[in-house]
mmCIF file of C-alpha atoms and ligand atoms in Angstrom:
data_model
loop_
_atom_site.group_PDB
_atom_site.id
_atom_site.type_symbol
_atom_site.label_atom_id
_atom_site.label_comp_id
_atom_site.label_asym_id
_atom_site.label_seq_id
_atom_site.Cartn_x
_atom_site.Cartn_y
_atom_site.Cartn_z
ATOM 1 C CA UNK A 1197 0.000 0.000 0.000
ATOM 2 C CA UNK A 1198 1.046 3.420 -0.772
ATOM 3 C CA UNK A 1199 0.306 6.536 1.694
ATOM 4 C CA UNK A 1200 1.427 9.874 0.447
ATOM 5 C CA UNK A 1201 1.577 12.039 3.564
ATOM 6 C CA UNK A 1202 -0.740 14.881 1.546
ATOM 7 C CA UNK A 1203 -3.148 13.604 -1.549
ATOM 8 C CA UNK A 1204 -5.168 16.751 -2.161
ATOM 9 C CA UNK A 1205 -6.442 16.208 -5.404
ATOM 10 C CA UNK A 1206 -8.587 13.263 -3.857
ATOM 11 C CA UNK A 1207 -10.278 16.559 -2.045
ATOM 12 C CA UNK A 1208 -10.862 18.489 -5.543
ATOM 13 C CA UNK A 1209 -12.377 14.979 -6.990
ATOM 14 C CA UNK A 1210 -14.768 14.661 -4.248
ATOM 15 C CA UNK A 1211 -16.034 18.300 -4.832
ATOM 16 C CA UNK A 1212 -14.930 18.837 -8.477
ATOM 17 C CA UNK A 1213 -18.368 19.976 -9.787
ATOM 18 C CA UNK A 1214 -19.312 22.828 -7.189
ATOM 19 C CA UNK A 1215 -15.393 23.965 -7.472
ATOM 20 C CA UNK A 1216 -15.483 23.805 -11.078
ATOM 21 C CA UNK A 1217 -18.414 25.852 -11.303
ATOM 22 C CA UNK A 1218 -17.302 28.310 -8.669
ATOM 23 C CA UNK A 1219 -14.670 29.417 -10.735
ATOM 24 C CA UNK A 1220 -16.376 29.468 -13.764
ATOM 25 C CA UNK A 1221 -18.607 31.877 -12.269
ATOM 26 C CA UNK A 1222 -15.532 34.320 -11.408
ATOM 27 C CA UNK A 1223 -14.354 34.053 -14.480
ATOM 28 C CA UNK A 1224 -17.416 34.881 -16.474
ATOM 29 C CA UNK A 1225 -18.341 38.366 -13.843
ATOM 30 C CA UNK A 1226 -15.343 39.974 -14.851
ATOM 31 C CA UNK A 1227 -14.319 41.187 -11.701
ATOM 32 C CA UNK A 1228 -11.108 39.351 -10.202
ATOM 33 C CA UNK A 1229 -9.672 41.372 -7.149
ATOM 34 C CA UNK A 1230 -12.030 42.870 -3.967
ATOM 35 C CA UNK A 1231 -15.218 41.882 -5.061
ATOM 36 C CA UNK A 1232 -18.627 39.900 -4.109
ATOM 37 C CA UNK A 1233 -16.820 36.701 -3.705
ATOM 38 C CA UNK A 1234 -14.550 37.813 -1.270
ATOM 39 C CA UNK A 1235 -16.949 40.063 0.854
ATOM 40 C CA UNK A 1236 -19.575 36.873 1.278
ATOM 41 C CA UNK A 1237 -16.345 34.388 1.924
ATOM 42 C CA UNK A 1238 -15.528 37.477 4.495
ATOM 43 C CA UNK A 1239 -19.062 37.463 5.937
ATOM 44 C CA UNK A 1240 -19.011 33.522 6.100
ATOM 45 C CA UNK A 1241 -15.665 33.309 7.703
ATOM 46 C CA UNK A 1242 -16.485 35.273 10.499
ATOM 47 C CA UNK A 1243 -19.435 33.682 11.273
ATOM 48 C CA UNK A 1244 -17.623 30.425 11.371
ATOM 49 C CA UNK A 1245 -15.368 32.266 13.750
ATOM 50 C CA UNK A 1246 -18.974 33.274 15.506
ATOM 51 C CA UNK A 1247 -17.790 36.586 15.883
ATOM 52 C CA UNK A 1248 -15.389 39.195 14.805
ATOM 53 C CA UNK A 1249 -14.756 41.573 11.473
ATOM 54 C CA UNK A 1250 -12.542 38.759 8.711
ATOM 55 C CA UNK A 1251 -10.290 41.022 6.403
ATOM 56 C CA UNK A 1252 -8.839 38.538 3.312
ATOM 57 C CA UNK A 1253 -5.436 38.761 2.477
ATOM 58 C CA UNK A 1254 -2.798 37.424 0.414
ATOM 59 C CA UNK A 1255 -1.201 34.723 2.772
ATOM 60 C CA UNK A 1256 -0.856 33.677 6.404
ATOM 61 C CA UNK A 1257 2.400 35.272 6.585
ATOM 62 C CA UNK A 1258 0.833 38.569 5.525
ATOM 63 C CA UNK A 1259 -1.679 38.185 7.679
ATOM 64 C CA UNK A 1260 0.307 38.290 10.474
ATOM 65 C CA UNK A 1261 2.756 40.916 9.428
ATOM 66 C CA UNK A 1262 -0.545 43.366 9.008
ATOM 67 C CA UNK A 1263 -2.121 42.569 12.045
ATOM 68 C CA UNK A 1264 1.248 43.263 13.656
ATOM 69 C CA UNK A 1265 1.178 46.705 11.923
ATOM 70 C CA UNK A 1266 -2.119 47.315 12.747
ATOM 71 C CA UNK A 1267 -1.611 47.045 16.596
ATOM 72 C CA UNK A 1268 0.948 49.449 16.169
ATOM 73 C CA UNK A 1269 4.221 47.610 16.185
ATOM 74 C CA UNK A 1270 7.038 49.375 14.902
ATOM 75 C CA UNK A 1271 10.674 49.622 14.094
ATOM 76 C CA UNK A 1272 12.389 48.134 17.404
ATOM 77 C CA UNK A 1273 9.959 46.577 19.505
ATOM 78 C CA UNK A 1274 9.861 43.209 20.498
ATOM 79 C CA UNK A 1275 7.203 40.257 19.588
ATOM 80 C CA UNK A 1276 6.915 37.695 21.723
ATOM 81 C CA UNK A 1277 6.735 33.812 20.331
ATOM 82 C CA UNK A 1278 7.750 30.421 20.396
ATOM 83 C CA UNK A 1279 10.842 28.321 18.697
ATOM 84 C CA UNK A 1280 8.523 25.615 17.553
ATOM 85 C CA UNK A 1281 6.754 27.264 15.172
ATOM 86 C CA UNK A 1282 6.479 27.426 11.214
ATOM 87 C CA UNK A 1283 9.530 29.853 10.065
ATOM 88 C CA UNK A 1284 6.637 32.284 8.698
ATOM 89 C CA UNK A 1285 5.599 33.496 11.935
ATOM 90 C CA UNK A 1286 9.191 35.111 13.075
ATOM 91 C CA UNK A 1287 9.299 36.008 8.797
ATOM 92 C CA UNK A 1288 6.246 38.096 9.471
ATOM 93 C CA UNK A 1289 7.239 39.736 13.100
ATOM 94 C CA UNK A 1290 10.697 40.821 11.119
ATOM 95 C CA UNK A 1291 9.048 42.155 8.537
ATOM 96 C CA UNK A 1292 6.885 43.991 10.359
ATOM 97 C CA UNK A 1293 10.390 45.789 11.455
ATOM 98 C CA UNK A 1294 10.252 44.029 15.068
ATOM 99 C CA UNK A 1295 12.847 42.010 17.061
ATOM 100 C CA UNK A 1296 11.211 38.303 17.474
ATOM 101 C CA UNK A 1297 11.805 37.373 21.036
ATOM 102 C CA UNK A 1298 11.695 33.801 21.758
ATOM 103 C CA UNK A 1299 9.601 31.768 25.143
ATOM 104 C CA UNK A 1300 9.938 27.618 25.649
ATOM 105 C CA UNK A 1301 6.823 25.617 25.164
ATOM 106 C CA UNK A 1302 4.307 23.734 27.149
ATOM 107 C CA UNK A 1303 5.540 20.160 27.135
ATOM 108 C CA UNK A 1304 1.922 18.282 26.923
ATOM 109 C CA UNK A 1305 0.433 21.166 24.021
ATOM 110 C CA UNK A 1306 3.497 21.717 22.216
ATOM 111 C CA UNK A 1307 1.908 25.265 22.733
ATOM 112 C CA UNK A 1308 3.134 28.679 24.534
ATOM 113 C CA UNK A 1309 4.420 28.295 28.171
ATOM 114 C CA UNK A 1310 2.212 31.394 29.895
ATOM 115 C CA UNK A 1311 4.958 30.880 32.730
ATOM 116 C CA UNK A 1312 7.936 31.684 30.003
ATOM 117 C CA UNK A 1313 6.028 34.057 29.012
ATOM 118 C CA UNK A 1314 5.512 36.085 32.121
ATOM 119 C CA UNK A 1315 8.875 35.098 33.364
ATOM 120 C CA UNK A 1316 10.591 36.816 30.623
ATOM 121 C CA UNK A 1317 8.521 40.098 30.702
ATOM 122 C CA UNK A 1318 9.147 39.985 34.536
ATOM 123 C CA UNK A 1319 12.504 40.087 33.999
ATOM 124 C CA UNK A 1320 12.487 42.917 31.992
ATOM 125 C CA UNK A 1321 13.475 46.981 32.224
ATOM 126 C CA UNK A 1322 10.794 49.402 31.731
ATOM 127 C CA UNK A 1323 9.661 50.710 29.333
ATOM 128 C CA UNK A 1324 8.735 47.691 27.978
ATOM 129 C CA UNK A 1325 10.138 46.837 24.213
ATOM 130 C CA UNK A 1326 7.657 43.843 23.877
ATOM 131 C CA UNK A 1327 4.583 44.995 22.617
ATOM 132 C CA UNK A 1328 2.123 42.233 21.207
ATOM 133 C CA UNK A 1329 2.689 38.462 21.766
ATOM 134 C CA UNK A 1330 1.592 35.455 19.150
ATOM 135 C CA UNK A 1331 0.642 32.151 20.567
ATOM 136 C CA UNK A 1332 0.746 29.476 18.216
ATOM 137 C CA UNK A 1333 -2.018 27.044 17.924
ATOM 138 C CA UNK A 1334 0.467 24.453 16.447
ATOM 139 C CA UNK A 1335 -0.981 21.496 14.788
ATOM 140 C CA UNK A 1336 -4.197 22.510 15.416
ATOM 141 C CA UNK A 1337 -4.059 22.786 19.123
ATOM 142 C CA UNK A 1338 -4.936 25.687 20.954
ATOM 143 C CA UNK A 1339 -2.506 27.360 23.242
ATOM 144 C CA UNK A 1340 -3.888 28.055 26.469
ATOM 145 C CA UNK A 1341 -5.347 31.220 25.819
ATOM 146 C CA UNK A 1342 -7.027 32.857 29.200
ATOM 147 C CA UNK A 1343 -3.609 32.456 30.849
ATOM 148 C CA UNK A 1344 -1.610 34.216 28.279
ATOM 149 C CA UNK A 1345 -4.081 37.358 27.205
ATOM 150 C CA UNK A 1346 -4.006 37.833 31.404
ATOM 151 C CA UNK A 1347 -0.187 38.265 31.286
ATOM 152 C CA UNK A 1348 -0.500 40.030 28.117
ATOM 153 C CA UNK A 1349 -3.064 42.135 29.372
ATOM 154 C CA UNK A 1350 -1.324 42.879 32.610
ATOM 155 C CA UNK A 1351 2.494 44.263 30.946
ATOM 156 C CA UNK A 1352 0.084 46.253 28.096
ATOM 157 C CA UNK A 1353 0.938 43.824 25.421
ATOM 158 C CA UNK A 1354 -0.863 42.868 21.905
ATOM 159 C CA UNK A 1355 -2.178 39.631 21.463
ATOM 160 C CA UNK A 1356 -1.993 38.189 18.014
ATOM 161 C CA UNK A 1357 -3.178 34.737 17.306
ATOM 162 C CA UNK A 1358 -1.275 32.416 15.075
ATOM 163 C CA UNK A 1359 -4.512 30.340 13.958
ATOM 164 C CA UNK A 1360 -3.087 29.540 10.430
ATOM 165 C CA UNK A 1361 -3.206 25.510 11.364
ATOM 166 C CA UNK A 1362 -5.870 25.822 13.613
ATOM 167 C CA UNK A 1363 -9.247 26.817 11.132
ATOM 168 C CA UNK A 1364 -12.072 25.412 13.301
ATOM 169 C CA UNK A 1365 -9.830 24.436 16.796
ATOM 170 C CA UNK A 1366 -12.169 25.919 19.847
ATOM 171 C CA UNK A 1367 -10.634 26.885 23.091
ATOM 172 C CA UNK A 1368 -13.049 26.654 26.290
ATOM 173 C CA UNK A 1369 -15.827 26.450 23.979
ATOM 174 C CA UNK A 1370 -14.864 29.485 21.912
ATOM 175 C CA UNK A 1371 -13.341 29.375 17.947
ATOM 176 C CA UNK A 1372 -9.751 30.388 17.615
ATOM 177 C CA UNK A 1373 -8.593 33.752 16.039
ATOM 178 C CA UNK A 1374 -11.242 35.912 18.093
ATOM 179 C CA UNK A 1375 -9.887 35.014 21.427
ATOM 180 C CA UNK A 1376 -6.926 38.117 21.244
ATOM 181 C CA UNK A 1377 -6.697 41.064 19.675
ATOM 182 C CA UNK A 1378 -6.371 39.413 15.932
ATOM 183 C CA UNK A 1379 -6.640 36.106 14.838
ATOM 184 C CA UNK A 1380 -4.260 34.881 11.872
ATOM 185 C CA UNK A 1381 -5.236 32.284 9.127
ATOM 186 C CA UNK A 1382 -3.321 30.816 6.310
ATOM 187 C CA UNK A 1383 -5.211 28.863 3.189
ATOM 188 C CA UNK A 1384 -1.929 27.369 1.940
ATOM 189 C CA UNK A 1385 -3.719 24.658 -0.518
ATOM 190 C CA UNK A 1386 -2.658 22.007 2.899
ATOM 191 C CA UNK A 1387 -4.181 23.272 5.620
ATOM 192 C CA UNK A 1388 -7.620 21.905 6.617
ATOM 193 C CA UNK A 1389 -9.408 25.049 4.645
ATOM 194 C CA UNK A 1390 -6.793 25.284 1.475
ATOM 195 C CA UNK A 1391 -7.090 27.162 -1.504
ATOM 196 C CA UNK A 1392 -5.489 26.837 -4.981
ATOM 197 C CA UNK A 1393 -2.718 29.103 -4.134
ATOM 198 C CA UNK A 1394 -2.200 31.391 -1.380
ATOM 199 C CA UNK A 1395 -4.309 33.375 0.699
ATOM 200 C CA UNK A 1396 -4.945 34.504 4.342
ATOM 201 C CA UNK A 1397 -6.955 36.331 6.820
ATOM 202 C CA UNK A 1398 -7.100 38.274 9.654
ATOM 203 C CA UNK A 1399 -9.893 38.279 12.208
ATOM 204 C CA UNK A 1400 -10.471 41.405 14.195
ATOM 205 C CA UNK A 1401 -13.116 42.149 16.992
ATOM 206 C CA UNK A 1402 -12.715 46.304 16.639
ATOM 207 C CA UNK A 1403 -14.136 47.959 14.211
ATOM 208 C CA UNK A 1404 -10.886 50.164 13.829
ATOM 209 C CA UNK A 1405 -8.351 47.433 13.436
ATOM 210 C CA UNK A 1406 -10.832 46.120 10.757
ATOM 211 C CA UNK A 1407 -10.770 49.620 9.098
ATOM 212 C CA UNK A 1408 -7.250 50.134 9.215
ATOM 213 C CA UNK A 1409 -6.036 46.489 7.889
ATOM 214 C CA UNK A 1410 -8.920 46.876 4.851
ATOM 215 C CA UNK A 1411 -6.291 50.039 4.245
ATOM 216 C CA UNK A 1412 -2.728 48.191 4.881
ATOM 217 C CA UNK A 1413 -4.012 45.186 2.241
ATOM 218 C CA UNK A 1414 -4.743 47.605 -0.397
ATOM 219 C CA UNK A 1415 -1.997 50.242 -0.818
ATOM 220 C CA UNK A 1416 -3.111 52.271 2.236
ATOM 221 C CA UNK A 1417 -6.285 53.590 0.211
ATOM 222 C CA UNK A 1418 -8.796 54.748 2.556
ATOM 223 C CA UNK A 1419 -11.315 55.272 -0.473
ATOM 224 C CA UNK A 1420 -9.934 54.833 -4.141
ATOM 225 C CA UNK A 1421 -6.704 57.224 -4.567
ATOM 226 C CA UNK A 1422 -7.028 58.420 -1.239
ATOM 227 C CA UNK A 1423 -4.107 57.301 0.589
ATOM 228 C CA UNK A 1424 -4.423 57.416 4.769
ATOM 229 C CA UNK A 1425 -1.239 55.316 5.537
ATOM 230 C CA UNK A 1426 1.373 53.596 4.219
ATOM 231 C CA UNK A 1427 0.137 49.975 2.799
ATOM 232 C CA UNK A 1428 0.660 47.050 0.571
ATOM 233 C CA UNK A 1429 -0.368 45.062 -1.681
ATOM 234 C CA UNK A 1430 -2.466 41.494 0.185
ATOM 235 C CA UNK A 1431 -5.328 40.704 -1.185
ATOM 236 C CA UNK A 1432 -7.243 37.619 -1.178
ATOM 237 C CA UNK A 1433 -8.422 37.476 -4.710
ATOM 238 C CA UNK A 1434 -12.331 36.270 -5.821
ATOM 239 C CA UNK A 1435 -10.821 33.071 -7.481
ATOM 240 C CA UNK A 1436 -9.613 31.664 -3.906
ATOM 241 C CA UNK A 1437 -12.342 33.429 -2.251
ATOM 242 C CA UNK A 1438 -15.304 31.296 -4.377
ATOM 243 C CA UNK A 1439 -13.129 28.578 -4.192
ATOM 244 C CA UNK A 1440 -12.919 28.762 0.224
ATOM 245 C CA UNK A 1441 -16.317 29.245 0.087
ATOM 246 C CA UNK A 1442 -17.459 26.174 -1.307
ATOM 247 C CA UNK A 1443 -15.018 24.490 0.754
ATOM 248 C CA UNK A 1444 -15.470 26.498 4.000
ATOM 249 C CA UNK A 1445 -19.199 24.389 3.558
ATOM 250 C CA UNK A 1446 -17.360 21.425 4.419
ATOM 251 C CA UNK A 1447 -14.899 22.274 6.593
ATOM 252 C CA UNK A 1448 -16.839 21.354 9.807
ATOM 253 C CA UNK A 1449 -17.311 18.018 8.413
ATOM 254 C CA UNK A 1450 -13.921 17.805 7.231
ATOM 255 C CA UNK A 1451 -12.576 18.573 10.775
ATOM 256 C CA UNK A 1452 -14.364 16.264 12.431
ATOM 257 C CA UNK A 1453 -13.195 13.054 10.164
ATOM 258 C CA UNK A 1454 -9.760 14.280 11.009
ATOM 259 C CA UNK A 1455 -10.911 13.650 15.101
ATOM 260 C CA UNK A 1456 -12.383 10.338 13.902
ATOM 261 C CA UNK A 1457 -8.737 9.862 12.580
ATOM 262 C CA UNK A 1458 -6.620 10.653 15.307
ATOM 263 C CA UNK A 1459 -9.297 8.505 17.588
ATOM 264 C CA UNK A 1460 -8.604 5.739 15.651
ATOM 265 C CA UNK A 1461 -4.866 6.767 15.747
ATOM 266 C CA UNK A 1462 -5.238 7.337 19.255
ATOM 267 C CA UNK A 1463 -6.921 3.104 20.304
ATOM 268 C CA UNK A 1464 -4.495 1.647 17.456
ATOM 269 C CA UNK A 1465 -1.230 3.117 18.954
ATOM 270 C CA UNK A 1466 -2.230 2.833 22.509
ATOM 271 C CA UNK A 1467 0.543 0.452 23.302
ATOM 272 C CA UNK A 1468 3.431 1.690 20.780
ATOM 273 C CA UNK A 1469 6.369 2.925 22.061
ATOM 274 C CA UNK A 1470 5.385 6.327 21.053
ATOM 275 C CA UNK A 1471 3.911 10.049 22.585
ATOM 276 C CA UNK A 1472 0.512 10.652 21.387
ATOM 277 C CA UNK A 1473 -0.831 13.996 20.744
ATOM 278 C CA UNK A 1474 -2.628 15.154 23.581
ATOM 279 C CA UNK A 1475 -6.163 17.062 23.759
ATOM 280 C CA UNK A 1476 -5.990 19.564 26.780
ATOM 281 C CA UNK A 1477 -9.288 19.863 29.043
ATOM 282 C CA UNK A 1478 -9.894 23.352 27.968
ATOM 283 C CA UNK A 1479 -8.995 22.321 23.850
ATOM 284 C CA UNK A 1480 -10.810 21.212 20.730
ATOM 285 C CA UNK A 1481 -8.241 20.247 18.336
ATOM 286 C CA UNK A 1482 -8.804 20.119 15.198
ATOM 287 C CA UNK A 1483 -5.714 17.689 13.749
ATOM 288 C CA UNK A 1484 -4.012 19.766 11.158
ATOM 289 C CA UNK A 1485 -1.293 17.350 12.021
ATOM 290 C CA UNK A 1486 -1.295 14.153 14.190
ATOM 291 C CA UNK A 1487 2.146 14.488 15.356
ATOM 292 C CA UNK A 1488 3.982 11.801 17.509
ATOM 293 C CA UNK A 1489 7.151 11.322 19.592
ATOM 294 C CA UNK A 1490 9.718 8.889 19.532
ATOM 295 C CA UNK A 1491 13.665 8.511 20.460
ATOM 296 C CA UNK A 1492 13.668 6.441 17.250
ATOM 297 C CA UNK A 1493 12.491 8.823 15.347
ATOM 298 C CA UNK A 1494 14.561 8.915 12.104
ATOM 299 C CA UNK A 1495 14.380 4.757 12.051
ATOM 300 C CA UNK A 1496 10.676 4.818 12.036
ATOM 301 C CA UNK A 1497 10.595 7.139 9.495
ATOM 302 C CA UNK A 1498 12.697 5.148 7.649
ATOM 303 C CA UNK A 1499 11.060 2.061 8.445
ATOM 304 C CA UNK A 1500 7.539 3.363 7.185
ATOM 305 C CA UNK A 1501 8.972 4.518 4.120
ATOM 306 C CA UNK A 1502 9.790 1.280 3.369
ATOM 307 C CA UNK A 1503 6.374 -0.310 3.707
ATOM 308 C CA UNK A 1504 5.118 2.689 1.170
ATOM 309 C CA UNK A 1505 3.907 5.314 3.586
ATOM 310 C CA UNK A 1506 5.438 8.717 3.831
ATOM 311 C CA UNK A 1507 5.720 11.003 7.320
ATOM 312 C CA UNK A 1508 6.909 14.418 7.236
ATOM 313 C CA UNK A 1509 8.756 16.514 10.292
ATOM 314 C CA UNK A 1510 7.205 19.588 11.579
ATOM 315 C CA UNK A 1511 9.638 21.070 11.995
ATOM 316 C CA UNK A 1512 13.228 19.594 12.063
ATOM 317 C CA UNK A 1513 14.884 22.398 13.411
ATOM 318 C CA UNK A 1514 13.629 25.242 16.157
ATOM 319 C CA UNK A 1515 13.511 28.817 14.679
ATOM 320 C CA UNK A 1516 16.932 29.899 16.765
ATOM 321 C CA UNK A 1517 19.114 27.281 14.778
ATOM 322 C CA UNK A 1518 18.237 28.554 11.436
ATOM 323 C CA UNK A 1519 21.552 30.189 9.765
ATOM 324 C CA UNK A 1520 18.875 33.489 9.148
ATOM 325 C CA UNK A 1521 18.341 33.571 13.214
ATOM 326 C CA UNK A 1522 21.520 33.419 14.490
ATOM 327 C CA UNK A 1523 21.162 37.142 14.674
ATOM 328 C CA UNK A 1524 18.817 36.761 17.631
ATOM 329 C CA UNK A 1525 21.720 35.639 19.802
ATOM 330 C CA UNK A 1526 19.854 32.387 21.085
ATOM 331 C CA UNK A 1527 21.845 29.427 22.068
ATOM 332 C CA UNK A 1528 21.611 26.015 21.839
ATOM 333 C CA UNK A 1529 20.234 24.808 25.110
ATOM 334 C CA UNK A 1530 18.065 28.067 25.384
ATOM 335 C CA UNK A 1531 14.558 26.096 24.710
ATOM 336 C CA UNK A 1532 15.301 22.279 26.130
ATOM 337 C CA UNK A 1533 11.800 21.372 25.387
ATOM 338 C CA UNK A 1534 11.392 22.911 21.888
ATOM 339 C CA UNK A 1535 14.970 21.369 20.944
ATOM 340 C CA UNK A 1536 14.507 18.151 22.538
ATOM 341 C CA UNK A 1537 11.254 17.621 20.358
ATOM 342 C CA UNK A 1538 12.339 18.587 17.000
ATOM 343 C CA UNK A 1539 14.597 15.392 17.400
ATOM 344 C CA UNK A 1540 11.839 13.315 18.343
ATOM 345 C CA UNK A 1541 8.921 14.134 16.741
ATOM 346 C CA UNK A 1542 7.506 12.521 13.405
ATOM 347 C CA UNK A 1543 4.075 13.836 12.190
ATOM 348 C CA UNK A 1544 1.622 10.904 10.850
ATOM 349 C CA UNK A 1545 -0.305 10.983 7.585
ATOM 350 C CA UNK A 1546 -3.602 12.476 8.345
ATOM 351 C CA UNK A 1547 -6.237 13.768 6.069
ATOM 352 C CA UNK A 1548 -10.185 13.393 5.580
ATOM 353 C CA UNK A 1549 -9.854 10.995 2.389
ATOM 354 C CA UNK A 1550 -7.892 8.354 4.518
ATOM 355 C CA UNK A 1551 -9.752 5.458 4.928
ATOM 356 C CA UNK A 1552 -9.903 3.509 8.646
ATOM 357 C CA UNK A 1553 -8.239 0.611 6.459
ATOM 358 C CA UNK A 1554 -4.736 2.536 5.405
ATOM 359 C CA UNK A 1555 -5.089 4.196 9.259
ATOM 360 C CA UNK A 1556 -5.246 0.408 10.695
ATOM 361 C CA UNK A 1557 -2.279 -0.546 7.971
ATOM 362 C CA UNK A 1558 -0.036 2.868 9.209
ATOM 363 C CA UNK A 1559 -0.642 1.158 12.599
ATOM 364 C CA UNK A 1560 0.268 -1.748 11.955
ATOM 365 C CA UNK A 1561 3.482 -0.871 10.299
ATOM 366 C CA UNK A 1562 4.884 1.128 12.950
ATOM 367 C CA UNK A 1563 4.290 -1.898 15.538
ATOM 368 C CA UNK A 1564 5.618 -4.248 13.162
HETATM 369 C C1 LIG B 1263 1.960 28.274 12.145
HETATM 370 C C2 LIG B 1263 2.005 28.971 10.810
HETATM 371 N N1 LIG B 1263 2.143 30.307 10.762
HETATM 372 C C3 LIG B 1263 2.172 30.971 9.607
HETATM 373 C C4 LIG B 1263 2.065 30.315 8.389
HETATM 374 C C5 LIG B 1263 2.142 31.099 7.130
HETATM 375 O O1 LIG B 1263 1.065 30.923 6.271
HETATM 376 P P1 LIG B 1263 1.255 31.114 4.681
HETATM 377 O O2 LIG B 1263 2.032 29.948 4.173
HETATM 378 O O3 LIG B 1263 -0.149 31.167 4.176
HETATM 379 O O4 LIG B 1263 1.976 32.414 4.491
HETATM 380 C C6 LIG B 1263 1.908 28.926 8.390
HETATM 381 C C7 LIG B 1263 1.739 28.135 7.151
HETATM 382 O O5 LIG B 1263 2.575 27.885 6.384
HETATM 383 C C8 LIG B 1263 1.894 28.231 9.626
HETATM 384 O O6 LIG B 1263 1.780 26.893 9.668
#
């Protein structure tokens, strides 16, 4: 058996007809960039978020780097994250012109540490550099959000979500991405709501943040040819918006075959020599990745290959050993539990179109 660790044309098969036709429709209006598509995906993304203003933009990455700007980060201040994380979240807080500061992780959730994080910004000389923080909900696991908008909250900090594998994930009942102050989501064509290229959004609860990144995504305009502030170019255009919205009528469904998944993941693999993704109390995870530990990690990936199924490593390395952020001074030894993990951790095929069969044959495989 063969198990590719992504297959997302079996997605497009199952829904070929309604995408097809989505973008058929685009392409007959004549209107490709800030139009009706993308205000109704707008309207229905927020309303999946139940709550907040959605602003499309042009990728996850931007999406973060606006809603930075747009909470007023500048030139020399500090954002707060963690080393575990997708290189595009420290890409976006330096291009935003800020100083990415990095906090250890919570050991069980992979997620934030709120003690690192207060524990740095208690250590710290007034006035504060830091000024906004972004959790990540890696994987598609929330980090534990009441704890860390308190701290926030308490040293006059931004919170910025980084939701972009998390579409869906609910934290003490609530969606992701309205929790803080913004709410960050990628549609890279692999996360659980992908387009057919890039795109992103941001998810705002005041109206002014809303107004202000509607300006940032499209040159600054505050009405056409009237420039307010500086901007950019990030816009979510109507072909990926009609496209999301067909599949943003899924995605619920879609989600929860990926917890059917990792249940089955979960019984099958009870008594492998292995860490299992955990689901915190307060979490509802929504299995971007299923993402396991082992000290023989780079055998079993080997090992699976062999029997036709492929794993992937998210990620290999922490953000302070990459050659580009050596600048940040960091040290090896700086983050034991981020480091420790990216040797150990191997992230399992999971998608909607796997059947319970090639689940029970990865299984089997890695017990084998
Ligand atoms: C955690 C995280 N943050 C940010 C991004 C950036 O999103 P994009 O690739 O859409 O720019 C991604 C996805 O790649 C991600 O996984």
């Amino acid at each position: 058996m063969q198990i590719p660790f992504f297959e997302l044309n079996r997605q497009y098969l199952d829904i070929q007809e309604e995408i097809d036709q989505a973008v058929a429709e685009v392409f007959k209006s004549g209107w490709y960039i800030l139009g009706e598509e993308l205000k109704a995906f707008e309207t229905e993304f927020s309303a999946h978020c139940r709550g907040g203003y959605a602003i499309g933009v042009g990728s996850g990455t931007d999406a973060l780097q606006l809603a930075l700007l747009a909470c007023g980060v500048k030139p020399g201040d500090e954002v707060i994250t963690v080393p575990n994380t997708a290189v595009p979240t420290v890409v976006a807080i330096v291009a935003a012109g800020a100083r990415p500061v990095l906090v250890d992780i919570d050991p069980k959730t992979y997620t934030m540490d709120p003690e690192r994080l207060e524990s740095y910004l208690k250590a710290q000389q007034l006035p504060l550099k830091a000024k906004a923080v972004i959790p990540v909900h890696l994987y598609g696991h929330p980090a534990d959000m009441n704890p860390i908008i308190e701290i926030a909250r308490k040293f006059g900090l931004r919170v910025i979500e980084d939701a972009c594998q998390a579409v869906g994930a609910e934290y003490c009942g609530a969606r992701v991405g309205i929790l803080g102050d913004a709410g960050c989501f990628s549609f890279y064509p692999t996360k659980n709501l992908g387009g057919y290229g890039d795109g992103g959004m941001v998810v705002v609860n005041e109206a002014s943040l809303a107004n202000h990144l509607r300006m940032l995504r499209n040159y600054g305009e505050e009405s056409k040819y009237n420039n307010a502030v500086f901007g950019y170019n990030s816009r979510l255009d109507e072909l990926q918006a009609a496209v999301l919205r067909v599949k943003l009528r899924y995605l619920d469904v879609w989600n929860q075959r990926r917890r059917s998944i990792a249940g089955l993941y979960r019984d099958l693999l009870a008594d492998a020599d292995l860490s299992l993704p955990c689901e915190a109390p307060y979490a509802r995870h929504i299995y971007h990745l299923y993402v396991v530990r082992s000290r023989e990690r780079d055998h079993l990936q080997r090992k699976l290959k062999e029997h036709g199924i492929i794993t992937s490593i998210h990620y290999p390395m922490p953000v302070h050993y990459q050659k580009a952020y050596q600048i940040l001074g960091y040290s090896r030894g700086d983050f034991p539990v981020a480091e420790r993990f990216s040797s150990e951790i191997l992230s399992l095929p999971l998608y909607p179109e796997l059947t319970d069969e090639q689940i029970a044959y990865i299984c089997h495989c890695i017990s084998v």
